[in-house]
Short mmCIF file of C-alpha atoms in Angstrom, two decimals:
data_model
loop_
_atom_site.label_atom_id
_atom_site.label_comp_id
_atom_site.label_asym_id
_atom_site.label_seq_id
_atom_site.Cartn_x
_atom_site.Cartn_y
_atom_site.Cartn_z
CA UNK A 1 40.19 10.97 -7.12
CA UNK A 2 39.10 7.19 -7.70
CA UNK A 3 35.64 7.02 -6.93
CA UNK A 4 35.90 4.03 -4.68
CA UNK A 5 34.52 0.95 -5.94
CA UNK A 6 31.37 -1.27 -4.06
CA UNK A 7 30.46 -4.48 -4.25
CA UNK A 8 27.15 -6.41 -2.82
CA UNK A 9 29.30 -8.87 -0.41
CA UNK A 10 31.41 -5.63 1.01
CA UNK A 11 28.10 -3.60 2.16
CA UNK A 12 27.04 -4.07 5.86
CA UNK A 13 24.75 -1.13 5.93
CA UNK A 14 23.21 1.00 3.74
CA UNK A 15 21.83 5.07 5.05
CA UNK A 16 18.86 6.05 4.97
CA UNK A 17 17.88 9.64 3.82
CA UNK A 18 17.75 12.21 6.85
CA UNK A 19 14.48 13.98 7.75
CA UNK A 20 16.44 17.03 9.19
CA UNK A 21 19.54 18.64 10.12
CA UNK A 22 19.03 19.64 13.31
CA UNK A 23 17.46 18.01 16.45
CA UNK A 24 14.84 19.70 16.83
CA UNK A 25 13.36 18.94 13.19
CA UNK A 26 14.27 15.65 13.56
CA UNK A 27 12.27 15.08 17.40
CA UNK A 28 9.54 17.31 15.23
CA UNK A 29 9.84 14.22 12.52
CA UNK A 30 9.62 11.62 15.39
CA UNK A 31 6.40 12.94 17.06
CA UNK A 32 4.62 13.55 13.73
CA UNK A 33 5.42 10.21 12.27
CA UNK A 34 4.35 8.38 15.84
CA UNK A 35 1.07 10.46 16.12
CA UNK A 36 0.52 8.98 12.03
CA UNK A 37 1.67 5.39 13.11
CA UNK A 38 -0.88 5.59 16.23
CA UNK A 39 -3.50 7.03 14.08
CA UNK A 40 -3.18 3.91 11.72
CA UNK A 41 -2.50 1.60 14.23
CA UNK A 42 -5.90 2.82 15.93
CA UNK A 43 -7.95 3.06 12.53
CA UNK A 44 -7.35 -0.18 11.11
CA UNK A 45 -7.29 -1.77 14.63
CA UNK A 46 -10.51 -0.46 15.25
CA UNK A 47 -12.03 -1.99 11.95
CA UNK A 48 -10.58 -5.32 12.64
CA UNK A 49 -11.89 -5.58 15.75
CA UNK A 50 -15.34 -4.31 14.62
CA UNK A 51 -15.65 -6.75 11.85
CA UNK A 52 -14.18 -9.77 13.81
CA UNK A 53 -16.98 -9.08 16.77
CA UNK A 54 -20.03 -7.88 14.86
CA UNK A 55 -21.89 -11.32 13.14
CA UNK A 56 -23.95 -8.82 10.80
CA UNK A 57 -20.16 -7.81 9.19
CA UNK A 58 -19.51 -11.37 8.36
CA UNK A 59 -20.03 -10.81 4.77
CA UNK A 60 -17.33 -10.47 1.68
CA UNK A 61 -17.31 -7.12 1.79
CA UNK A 62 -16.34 -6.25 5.27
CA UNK A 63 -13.68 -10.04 5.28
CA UNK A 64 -11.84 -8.52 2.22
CA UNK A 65 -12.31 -4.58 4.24
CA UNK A 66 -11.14 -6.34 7.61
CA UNK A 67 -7.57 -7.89 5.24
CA UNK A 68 -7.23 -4.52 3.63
CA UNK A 69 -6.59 -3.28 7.43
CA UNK A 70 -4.16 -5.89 7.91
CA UNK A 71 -2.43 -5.00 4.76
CA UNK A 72 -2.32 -1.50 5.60
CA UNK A 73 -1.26 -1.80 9.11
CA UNK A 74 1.67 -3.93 7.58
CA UNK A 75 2.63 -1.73 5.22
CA UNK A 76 3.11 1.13 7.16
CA UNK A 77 4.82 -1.30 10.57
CA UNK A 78 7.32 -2.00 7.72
CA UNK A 79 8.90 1.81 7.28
CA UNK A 80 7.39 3.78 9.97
CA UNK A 81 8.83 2.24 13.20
CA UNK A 82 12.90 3.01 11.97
CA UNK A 83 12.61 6.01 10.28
CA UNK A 84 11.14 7.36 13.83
CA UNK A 85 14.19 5.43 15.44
CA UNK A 86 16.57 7.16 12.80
CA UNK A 87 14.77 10.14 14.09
CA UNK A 88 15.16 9.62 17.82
CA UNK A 89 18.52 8.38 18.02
CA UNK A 90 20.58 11.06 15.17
CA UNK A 91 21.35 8.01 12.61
CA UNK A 92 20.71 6.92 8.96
CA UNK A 93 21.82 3.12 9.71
CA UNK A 94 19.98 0.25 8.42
CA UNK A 95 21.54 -3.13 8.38
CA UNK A 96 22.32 -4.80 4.75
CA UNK A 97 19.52 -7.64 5.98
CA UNK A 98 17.27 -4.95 8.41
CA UNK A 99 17.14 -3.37 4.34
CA UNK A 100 16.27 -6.44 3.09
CA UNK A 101 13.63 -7.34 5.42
CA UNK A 102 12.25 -4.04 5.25
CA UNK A 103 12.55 -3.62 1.33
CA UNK A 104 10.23 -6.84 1.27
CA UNK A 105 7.75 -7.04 3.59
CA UNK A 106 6.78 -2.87 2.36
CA UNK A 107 6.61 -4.24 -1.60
CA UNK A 108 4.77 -7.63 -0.16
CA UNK A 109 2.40 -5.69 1.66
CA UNK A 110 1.70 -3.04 -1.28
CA UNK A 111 1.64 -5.92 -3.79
CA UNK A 112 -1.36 -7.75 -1.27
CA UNK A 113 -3.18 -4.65 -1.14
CA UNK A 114 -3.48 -3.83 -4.64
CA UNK A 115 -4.39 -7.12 -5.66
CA UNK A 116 -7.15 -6.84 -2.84
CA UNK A 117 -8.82 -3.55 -4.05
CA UNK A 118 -8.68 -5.71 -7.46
CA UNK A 119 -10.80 -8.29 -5.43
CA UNK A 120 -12.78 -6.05 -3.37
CA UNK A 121 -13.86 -4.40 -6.67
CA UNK A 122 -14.74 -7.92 -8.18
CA UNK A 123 -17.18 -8.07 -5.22
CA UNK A 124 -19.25 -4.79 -5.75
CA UNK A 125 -19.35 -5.14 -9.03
CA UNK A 126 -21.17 -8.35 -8.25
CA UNK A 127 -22.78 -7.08 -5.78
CA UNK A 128 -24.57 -4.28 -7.87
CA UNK A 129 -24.57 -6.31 -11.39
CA UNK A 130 -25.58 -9.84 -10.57
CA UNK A 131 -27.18 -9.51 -7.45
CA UNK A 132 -28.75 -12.89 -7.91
CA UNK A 133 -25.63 -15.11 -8.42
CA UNK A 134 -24.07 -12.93 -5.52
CA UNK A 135 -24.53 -16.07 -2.95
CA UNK A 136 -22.96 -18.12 -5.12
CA UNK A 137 -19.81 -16.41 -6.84
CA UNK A 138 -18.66 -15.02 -3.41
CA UNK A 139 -19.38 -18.13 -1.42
CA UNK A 140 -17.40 -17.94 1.86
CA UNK A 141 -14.81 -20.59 0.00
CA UNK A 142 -14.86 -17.99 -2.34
CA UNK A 143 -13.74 -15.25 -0.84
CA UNK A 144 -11.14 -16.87 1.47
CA UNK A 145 -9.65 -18.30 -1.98
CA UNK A 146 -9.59 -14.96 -3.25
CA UNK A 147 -7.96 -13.43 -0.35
CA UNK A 148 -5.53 -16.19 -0.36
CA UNK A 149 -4.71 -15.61 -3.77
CA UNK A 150 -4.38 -11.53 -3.06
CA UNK A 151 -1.87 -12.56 -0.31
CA UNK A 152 0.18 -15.45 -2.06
CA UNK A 153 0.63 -13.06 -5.26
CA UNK A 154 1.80 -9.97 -2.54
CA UNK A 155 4.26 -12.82 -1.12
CA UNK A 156 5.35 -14.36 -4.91
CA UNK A 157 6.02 -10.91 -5.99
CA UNK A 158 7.67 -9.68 -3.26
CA UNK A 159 10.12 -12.62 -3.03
CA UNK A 160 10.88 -12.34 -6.43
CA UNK A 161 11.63 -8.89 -6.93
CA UNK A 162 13.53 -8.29 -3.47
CA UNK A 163 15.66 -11.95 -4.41
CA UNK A 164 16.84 -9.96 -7.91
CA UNK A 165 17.26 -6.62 -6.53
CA UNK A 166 19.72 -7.86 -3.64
CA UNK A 167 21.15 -10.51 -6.28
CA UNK A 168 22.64 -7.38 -8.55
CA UNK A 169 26.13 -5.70 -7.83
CA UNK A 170 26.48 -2.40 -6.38
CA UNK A 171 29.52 -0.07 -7.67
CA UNK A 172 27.42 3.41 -6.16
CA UNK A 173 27.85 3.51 -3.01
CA UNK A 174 25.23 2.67 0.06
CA UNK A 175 23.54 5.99 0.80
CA UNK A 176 20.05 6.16 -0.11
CA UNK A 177 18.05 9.35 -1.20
CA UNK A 178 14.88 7.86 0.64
CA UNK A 179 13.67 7.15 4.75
CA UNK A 180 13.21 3.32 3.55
CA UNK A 181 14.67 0.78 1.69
CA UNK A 182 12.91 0.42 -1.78
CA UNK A 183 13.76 -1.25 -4.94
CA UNK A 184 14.79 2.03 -7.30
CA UNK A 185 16.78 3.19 -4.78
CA UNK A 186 18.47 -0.16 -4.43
CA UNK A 187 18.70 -0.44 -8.19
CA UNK A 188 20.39 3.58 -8.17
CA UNK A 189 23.27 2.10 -6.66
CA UNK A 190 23.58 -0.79 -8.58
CA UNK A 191 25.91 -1.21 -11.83
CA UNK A 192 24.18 -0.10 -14.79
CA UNK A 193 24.00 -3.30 -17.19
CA UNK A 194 22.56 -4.58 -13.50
CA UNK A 195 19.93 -1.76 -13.77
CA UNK A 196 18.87 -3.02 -17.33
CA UNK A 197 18.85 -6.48 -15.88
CA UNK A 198 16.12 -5.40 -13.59
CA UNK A 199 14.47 -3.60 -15.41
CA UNK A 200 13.19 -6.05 -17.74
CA UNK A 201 12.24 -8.47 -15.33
CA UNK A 202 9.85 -5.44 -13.63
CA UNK A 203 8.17 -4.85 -17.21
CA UNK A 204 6.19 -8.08 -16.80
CA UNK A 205 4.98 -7.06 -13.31
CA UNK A 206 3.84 -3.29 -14.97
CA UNK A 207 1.79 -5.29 -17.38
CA UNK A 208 0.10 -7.36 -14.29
CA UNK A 209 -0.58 -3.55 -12.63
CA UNK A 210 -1.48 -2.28 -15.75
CA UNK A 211 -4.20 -4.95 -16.24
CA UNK A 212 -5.40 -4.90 -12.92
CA UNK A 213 -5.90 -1.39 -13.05
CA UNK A 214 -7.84 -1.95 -16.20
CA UNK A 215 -9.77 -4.50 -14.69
CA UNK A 216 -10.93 -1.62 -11.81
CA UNK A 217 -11.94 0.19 -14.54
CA UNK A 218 -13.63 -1.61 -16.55
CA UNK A 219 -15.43 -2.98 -13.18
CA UNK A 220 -16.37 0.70 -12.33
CA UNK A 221 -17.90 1.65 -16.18
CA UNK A 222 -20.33 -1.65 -15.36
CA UNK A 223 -20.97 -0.66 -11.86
CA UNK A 224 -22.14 3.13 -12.75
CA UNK A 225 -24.31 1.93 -15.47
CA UNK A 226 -25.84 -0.45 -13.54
CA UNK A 227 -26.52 2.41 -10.46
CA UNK A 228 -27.72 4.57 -13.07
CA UNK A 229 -30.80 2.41 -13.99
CA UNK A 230 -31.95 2.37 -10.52
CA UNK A 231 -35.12 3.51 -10.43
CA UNK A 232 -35.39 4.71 -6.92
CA UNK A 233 -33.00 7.39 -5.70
CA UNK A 234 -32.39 5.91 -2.44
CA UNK A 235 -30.89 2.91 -3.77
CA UNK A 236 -28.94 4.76 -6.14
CA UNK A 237 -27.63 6.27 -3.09
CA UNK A 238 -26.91 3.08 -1.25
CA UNK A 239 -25.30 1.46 -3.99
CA UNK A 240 -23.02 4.66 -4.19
CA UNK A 241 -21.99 5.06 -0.68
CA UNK A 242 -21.23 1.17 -1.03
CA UNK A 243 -18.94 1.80 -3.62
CA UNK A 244 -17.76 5.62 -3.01
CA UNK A 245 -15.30 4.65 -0.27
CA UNK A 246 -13.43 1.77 -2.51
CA UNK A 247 -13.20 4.14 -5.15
CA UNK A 248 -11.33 6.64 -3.19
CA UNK A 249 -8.87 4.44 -1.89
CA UNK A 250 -8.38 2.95 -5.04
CA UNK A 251 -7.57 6.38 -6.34
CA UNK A 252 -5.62 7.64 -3.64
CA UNK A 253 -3.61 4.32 -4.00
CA UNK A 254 -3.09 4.42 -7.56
CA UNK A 255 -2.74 8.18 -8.23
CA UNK A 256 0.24 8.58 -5.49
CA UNK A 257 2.23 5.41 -6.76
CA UNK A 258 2.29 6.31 -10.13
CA UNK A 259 3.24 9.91 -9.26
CA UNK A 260 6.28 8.31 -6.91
CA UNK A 261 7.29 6.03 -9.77
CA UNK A 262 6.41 8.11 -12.90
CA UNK A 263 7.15 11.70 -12.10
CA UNK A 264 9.58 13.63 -14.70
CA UNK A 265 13.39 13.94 -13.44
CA UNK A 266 12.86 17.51 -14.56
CA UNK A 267 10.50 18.21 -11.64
CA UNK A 268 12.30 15.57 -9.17
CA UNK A 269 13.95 17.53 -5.88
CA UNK A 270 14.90 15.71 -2.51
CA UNK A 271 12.27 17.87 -0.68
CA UNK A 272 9.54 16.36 -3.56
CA UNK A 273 10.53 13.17 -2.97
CA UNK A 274 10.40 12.81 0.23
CA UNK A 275 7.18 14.66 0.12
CA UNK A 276 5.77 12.24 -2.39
CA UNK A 277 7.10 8.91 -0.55
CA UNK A 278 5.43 9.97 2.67
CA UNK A 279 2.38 10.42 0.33
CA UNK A 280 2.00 7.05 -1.24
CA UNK A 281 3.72 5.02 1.95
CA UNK A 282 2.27 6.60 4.81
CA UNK A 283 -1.30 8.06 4.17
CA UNK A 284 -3.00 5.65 2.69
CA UNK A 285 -2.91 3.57 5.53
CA UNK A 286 -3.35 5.79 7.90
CA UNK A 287 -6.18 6.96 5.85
CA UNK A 288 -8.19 4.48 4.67
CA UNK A 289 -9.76 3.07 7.98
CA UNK A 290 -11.05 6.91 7.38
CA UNK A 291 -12.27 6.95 4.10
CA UNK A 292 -14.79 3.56 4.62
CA UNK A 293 -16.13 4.11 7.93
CA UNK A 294 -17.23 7.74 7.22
CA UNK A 295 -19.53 6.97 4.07
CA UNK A 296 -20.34 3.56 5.97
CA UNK A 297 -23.49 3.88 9.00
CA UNK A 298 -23.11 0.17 9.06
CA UNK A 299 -19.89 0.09 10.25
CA UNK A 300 -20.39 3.51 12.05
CA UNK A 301 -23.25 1.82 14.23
CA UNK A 302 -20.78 -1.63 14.44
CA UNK A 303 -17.95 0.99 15.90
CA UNK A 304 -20.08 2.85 18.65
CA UNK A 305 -21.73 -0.13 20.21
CA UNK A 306 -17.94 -1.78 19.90
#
């Protein structure tokens, strides 16, 4: 049998990779993905508001903490909300342009948010390093031209890469072995000289990751040897728990999207994958409001009298 051929202009709707089987699993799905979303919604909600309210939180570090919780409560608005519809109503339907839209705003709002933690590391390393010029290099101009620039690279990228995935032909079909609409799924349906196409253009935006990551790096080696000649032990301790929490998120961020992107085909399974997708999609944002206010008794003391 002819397998039947696709193209781009012929595709309505793509479908979306089915939590379950039966009802059951998939209302089990629905409330366990809305008790995340709320969670996240809360969490990052709760630190915006904090921040916004509290004058003593008007400083770079809690502005470029207070856009990381808009990032992340973009991020996970962008595949959350219809996989728990899929859920709810028994379907795997997204639109061609519902894909689109979705397929964008989750790769703009991951793009903004690793560019931030490269900017939020920027600002304890100068924190900790060159306490002196601190005033100066992360001037309030400063920091809103930084965030700016974390934001407009999210968009640039985005745009880009979601214009050149949706440009290429697809020949495999319109079912999708994810919940959401991402770019190596789109590009697993696509024509294979279209695959190499898009490939090449992503190899300048690994070297942009790869360099940013460096830069975290690098910014981290500085910041422990500068801790480490502390004399007292309670600002050793300070200047940890300052920069404990960004590390973990950093981590969490970093470690799961590499594993999503990178893993071996050998170990690769539908069950992993979905496993590993909810990983890198949907706990780190729900997460992260976590992860800084627990280390954090400013923001801790901000939150109760809020």
């Amino acid at each position: 049998q002819a397998k039947k051929m696709f193209n781009s202009s012929s595709i309505t709707e793509f479908l979306l990779l089915a939590f379950a089987d039966t009802r059951e699993l998939q209302r089990l799905h629905f409330w366990l993905f809305l008790g995340i979303y709320l969670a996240a919604l809360l969490g990052n909600g709760l630190i915006i508001t904090t921040i916004a309210c509290d004058h003593r939180l008007h400083t770079p570090m809690y502005f470029f903490l207070l856009n990381l919780s808009l990032v992340d409560l973009g991020s996970i608005s962008a595949t959350i909300p219809k996989a728990m519809a899929n859920s709810l109503w028994d379907t795997r339907v997204i639109f061609y342009q519902g894909c689109a839209a979705q397929l964008f705003f989750f790769f703009f709002f991951m793009s903004a948010e690793y560019f931030l933690l490269n900017v939020m590391a920027y600002d304890r390393y100068v924190a900790i390093c060159k306490p002196l010029h601190y005033g100066t290099l992360l001037s309030s101009r400063a920091c809103v031209h930084m965030a700016a620039a974390a934001w407009g690279c999210g968009f640039l990228n985005s745009l880009v890469h979601t214009v050149n995935t949706f440009s290429l032909p697809l020949c495999k079909g319109n079912a999708m072995d994810q919940f959401f609409c991402e770019i190596p799924q789109i590009l697993k349906l696509s024509c294979s000289d279209a695959y190499l196409r898009e490939a090449g253009f992503i190899l300048p935006g690994v070297f942009i990751a790869f360099g940013c990551f460096v830069f975290i790096v690098l910014s981290y080696v500085q910041i422990f040897r500068a801790v480490l000649r502390i004399p007292s032990q309670q600002g050793r301790h300070k200047a940890f728990s300052t920069c404990l929490p960004h590390l973990v998120v950093v981590s969490l961020f970093v470690s799961t999207g590499l594993f999503a992107y990178l893993k071996p085909a050998s170990i690769s399974s539908p069950s992993l994958d979905l496993v590993v997708s909810v990983l890198y999609s949907v706990v780190p944002p729900a997460v992260n409001p976590l992860i800084y206010s627990m280390r954090n008794q400013e923001l801790k003391e901000a939150l109760w009298k809020l």
